[in-house]
PDB file of N, CA and C in Angstrom:
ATOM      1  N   UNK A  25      -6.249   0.342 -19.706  1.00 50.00           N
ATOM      2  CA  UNK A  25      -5.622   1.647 -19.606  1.00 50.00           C
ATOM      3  C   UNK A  25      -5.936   2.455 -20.863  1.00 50.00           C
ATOM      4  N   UNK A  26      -6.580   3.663 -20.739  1.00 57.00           N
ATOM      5  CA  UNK A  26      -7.194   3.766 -21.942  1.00 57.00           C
ATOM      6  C   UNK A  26      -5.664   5.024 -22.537  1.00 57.00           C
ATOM      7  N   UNK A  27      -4.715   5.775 -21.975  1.00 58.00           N
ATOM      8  CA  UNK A  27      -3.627   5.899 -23.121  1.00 58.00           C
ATOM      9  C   UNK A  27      -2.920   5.137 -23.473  1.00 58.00           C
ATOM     10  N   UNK A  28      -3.108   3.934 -23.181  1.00 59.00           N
ATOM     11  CA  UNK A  28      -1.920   2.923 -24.361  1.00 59.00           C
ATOM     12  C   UNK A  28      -3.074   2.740 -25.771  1.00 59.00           C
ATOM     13  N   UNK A  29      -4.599   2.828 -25.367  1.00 61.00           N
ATOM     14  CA  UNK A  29      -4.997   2.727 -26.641  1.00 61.00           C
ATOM     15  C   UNK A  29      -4.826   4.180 -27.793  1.00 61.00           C
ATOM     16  N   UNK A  30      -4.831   5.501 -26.796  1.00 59.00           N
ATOM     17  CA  UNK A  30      -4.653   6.865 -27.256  1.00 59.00           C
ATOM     18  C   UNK A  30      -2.909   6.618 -27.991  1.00 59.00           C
ATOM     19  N   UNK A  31      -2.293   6.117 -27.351  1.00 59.00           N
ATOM     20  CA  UNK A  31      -0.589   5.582 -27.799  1.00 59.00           C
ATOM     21  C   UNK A  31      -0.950   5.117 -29.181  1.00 59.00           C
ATOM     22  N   UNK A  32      -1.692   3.547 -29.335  1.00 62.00           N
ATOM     23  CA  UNK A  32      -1.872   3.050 -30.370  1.00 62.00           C
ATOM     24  C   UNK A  32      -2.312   4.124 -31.371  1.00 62.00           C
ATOM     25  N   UNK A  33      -3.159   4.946 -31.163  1.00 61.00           N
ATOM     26  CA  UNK A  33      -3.914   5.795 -32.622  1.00 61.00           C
ATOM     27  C   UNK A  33      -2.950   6.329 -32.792  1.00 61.00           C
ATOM     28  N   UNK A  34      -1.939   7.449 -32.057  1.00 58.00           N
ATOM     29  CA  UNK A  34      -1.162   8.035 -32.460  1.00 58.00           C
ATOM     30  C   UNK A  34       0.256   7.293 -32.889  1.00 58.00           C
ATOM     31  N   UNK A  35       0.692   6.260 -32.977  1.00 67.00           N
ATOM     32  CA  UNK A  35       2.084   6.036 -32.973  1.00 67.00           C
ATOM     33  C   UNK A  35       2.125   6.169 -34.647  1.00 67.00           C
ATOM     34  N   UNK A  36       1.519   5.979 -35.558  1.00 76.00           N
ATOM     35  CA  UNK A  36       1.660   5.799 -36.535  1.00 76.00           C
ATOM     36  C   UNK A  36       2.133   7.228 -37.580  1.00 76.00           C
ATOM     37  N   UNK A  37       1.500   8.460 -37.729  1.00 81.00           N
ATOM     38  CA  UNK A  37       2.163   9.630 -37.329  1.00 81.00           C
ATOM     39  C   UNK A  37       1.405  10.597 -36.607  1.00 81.00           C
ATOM     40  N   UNK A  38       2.417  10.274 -35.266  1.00 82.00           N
ATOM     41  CA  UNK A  38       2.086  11.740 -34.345  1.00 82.00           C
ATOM     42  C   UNK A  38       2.659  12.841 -34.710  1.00 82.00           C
ATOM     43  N   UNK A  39       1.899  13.745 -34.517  1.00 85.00           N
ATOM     44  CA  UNK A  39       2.056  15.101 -34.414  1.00 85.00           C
ATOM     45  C   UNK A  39       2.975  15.743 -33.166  1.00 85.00           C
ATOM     46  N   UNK A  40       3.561  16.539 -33.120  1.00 89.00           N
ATOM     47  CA  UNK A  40       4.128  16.792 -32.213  1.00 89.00           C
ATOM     48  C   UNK A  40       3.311  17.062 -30.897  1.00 89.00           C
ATOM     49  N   UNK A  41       2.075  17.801 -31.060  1.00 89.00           N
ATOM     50  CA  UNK A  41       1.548  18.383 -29.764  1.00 89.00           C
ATOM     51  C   UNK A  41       1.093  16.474 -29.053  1.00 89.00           C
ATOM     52  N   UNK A  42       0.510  15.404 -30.054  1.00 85.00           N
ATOM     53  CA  UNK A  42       0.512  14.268 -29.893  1.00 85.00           C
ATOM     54  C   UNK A  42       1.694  13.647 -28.562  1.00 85.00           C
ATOM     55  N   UNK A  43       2.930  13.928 -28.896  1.00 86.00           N
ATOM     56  CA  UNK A  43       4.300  13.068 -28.809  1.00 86.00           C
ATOM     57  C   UNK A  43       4.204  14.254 -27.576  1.00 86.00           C
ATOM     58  N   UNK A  44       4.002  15.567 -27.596  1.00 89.00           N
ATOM     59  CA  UNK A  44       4.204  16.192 -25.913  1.00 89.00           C
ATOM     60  C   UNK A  44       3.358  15.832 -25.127  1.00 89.00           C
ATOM     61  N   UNK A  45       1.861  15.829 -25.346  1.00 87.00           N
ATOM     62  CA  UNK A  45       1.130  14.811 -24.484  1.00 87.00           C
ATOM     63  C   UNK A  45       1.033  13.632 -23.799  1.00 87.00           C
ATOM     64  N   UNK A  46       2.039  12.637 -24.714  1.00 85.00           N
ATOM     65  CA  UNK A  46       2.412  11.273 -24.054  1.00 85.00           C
ATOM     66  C   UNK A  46       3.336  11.497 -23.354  1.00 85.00           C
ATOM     67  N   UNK A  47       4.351  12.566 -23.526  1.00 86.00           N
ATOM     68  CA  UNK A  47       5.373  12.414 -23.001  1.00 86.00           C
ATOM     69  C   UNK A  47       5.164  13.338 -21.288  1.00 86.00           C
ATOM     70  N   UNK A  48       3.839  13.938 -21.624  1.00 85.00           N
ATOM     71  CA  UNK A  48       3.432  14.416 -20.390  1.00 85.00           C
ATOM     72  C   UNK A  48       2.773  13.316 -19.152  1.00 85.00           C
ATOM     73  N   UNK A  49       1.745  12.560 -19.943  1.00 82.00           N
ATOM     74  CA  UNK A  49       1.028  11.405 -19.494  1.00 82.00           C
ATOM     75  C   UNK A  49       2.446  10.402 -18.732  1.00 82.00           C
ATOM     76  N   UNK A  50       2.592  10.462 -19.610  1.00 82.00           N
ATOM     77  CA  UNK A  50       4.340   9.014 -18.858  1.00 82.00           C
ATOM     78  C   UNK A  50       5.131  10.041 -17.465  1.00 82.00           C
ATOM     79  N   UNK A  51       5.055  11.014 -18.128  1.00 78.00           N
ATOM     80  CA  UNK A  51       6.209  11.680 -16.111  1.00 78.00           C
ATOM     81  C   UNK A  51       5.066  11.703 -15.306  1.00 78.00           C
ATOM     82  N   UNK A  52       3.416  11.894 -15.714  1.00 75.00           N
ATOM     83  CA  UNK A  52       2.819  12.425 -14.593  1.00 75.00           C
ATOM     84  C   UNK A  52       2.518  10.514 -13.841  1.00 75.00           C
ATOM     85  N   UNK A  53       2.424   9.530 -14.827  1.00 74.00           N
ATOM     86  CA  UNK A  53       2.303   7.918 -13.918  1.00 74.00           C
ATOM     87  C   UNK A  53       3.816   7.625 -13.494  1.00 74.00           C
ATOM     88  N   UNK A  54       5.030   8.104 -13.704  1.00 77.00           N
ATOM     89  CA  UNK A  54       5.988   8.097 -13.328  1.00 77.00           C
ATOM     90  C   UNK A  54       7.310   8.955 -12.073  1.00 77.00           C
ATOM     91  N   UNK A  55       6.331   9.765 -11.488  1.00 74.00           N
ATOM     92  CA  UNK A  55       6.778  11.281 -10.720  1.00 74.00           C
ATOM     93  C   UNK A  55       7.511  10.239  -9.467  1.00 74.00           C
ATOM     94  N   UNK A  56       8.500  10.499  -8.596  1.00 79.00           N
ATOM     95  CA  UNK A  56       9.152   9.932  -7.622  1.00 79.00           C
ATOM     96  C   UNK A  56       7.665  10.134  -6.766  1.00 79.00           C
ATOM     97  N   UNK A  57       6.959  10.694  -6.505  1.00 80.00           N
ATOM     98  CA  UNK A  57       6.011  10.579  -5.439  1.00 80.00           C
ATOM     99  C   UNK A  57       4.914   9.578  -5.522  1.00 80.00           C
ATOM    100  N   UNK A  58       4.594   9.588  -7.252  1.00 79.00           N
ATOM    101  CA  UNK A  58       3.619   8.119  -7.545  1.00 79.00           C
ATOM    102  C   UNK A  58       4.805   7.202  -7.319  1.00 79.00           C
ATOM    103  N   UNK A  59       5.365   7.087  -7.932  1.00 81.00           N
ATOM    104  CA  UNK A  59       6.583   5.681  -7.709  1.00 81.00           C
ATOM    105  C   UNK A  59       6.087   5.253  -6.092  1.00 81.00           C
ATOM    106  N   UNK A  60       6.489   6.384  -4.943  1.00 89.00           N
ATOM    107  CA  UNK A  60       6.699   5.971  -3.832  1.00 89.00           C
ATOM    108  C   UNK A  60       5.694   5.333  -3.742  1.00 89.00           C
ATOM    109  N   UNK A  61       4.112   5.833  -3.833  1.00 89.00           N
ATOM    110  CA  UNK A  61       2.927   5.419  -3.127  1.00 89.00           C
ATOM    111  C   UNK A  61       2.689   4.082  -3.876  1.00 89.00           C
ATOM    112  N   UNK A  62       3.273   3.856  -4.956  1.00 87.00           N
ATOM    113  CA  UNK A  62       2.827   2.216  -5.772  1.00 87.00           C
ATOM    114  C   UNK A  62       3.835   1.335  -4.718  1.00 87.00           C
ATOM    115  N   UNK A  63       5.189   1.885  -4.228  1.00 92.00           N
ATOM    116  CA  UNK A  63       5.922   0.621  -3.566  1.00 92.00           C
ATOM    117  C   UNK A  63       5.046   0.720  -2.432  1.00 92.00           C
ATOM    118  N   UNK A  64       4.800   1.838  -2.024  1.00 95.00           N
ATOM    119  CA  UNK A  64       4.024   1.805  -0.089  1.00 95.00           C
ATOM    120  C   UNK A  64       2.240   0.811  -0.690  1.00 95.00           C
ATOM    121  N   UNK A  65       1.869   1.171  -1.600  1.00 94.00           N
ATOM    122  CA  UNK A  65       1.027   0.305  -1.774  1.00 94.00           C
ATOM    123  C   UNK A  65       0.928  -1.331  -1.860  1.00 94.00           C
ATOM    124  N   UNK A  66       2.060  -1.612  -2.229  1.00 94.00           N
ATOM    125  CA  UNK A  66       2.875  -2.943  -2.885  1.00 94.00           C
ATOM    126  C   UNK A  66       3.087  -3.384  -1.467  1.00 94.00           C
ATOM    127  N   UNK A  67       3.837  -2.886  -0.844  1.00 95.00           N
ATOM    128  CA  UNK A  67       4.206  -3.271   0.636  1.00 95.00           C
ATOM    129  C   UNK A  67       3.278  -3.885   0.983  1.00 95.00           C
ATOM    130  N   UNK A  68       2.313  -2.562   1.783  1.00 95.00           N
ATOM    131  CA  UNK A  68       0.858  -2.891   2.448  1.00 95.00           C
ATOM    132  C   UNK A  68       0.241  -4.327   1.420  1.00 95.00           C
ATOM    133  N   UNK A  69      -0.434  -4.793   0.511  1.00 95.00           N
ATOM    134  CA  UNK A  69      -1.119  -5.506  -0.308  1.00 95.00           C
ATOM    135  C   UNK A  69      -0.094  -6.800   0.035  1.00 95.00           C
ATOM    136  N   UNK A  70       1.037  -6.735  -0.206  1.00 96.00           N
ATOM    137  CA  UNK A  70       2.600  -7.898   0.430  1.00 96.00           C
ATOM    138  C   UNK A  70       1.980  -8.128   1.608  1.00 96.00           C
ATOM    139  N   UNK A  71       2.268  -7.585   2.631  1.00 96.00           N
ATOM    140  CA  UNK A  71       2.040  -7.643   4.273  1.00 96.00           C
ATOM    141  C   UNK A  71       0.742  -8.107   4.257  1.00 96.00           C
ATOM    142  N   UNK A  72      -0.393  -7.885   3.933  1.00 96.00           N
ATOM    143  CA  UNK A  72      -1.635  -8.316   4.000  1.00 96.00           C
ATOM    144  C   UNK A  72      -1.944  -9.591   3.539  1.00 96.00           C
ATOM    145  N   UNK A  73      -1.145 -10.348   2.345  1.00 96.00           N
ATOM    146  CA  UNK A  73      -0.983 -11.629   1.550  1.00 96.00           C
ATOM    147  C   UNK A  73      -0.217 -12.391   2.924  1.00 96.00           C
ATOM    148  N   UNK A  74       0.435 -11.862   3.482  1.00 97.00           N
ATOM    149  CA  UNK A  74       1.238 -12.821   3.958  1.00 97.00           C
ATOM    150  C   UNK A  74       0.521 -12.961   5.346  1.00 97.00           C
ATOM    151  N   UNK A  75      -0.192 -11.735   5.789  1.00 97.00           N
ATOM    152  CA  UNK A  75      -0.510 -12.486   6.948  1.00 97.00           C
ATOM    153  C   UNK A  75      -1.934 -13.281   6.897  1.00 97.00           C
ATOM    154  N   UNK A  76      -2.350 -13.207   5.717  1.00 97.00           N
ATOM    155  CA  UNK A  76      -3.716 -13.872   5.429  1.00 97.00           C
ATOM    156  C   UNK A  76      -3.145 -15.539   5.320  1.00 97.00           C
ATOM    157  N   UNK A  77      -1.765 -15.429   4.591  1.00 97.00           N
ATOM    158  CA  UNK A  77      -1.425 -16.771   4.530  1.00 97.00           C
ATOM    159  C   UNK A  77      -0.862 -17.309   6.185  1.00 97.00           C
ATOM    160  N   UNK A  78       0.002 -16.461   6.889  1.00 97.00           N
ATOM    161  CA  UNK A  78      -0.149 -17.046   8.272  1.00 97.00           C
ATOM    162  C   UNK A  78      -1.261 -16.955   9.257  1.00 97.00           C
ATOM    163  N   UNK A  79      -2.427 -16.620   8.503  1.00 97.00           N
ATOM    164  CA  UNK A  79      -3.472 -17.194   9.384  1.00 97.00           C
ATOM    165  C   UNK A  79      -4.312 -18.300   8.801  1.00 97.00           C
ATOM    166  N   UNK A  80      -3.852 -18.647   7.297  1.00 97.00           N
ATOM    167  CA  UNK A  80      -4.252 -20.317   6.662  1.00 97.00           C
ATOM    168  C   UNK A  80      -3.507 -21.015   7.220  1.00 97.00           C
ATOM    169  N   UNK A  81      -2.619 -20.790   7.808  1.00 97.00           N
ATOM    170  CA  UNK A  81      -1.056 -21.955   8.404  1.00 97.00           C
ATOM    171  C   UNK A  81      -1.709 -22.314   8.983  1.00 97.00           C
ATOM    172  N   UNK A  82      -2.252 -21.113  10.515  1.00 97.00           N
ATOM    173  CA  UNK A  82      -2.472 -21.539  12.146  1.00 97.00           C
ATOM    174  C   UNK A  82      -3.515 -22.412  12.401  1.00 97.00           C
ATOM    175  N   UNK A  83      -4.491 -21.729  10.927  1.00 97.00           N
ATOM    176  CA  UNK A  83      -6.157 -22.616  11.393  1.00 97.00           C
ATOM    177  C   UNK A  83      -5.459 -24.209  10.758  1.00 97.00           C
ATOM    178  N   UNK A  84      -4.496 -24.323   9.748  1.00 97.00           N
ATOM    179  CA  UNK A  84      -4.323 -25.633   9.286  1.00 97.00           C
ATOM    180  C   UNK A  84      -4.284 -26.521  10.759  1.00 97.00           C
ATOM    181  N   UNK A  85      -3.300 -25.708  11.274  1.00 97.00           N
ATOM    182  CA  UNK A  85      -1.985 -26.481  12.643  1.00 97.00           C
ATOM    183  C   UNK A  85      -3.080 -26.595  13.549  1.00 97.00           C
ATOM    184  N   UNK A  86      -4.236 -25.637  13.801  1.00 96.00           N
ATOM    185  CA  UNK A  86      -5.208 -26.221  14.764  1.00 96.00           C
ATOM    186  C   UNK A  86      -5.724 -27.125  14.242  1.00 96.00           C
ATOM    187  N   UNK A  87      -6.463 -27.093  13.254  1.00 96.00           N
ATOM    188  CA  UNK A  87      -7.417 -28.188  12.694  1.00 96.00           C
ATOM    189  C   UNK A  87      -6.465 -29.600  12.763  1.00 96.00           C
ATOM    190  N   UNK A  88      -4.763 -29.303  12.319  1.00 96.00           N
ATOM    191  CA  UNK A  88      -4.443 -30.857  12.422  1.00 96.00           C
ATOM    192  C   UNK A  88      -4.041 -31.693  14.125  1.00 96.00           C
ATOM    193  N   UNK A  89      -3.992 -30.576  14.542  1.00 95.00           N
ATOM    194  CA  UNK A  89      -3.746 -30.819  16.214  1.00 95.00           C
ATOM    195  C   UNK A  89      -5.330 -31.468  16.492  1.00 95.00           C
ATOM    196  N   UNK A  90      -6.235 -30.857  16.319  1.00 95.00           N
ATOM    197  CA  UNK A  90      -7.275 -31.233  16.660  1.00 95.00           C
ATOM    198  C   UNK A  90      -7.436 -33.005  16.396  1.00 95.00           C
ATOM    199  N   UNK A  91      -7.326 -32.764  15.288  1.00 95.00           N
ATOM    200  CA  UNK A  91      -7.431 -34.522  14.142  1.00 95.00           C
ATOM    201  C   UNK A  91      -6.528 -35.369  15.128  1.00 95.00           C
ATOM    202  N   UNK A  92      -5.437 -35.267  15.034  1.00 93.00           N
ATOM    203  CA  UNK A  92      -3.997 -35.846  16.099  1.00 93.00           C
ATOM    204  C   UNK A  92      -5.000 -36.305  17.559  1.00 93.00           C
ATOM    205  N   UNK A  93      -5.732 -35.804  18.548  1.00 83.00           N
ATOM    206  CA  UNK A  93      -5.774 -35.805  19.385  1.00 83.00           C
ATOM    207  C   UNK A  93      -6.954 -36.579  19.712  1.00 83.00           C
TER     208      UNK A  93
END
């Protein structure tokens, strides 16, 4: 993330126009509308993990049905 390294140069003394810039940078990765799209993203990427893992289950349960028989 390259403003936490812009963070690092400045923390030591910022300038004010410095300290309004970060403080601009932080509401604009923080706005209720990014928030939303990181959980709707989070969701989707969730839902997709899980059904990738219930389709490692099914091929397991075939493959061991198969073995069984």
């Amino acid at each position: 993330m390259p403003h936490i390294n812009r963070i690092k140069e400045t923390a030591i003394n910022p300038t004010p126009e410095q300290i309004e810039e970060e403080c601009r940078m932080i509401r604009a990765h923080w706005s209720p509308e990014i928030s939303e799209k990181r959980q709707k993203q989070f969701r989707i990427d969730t839902e997709h993990q899980e059904h990738k893992a219930r389709l490692r289950f099914l091929r397991f349960l075939a493959e061991y049905a198969e073995s069984q028989s």
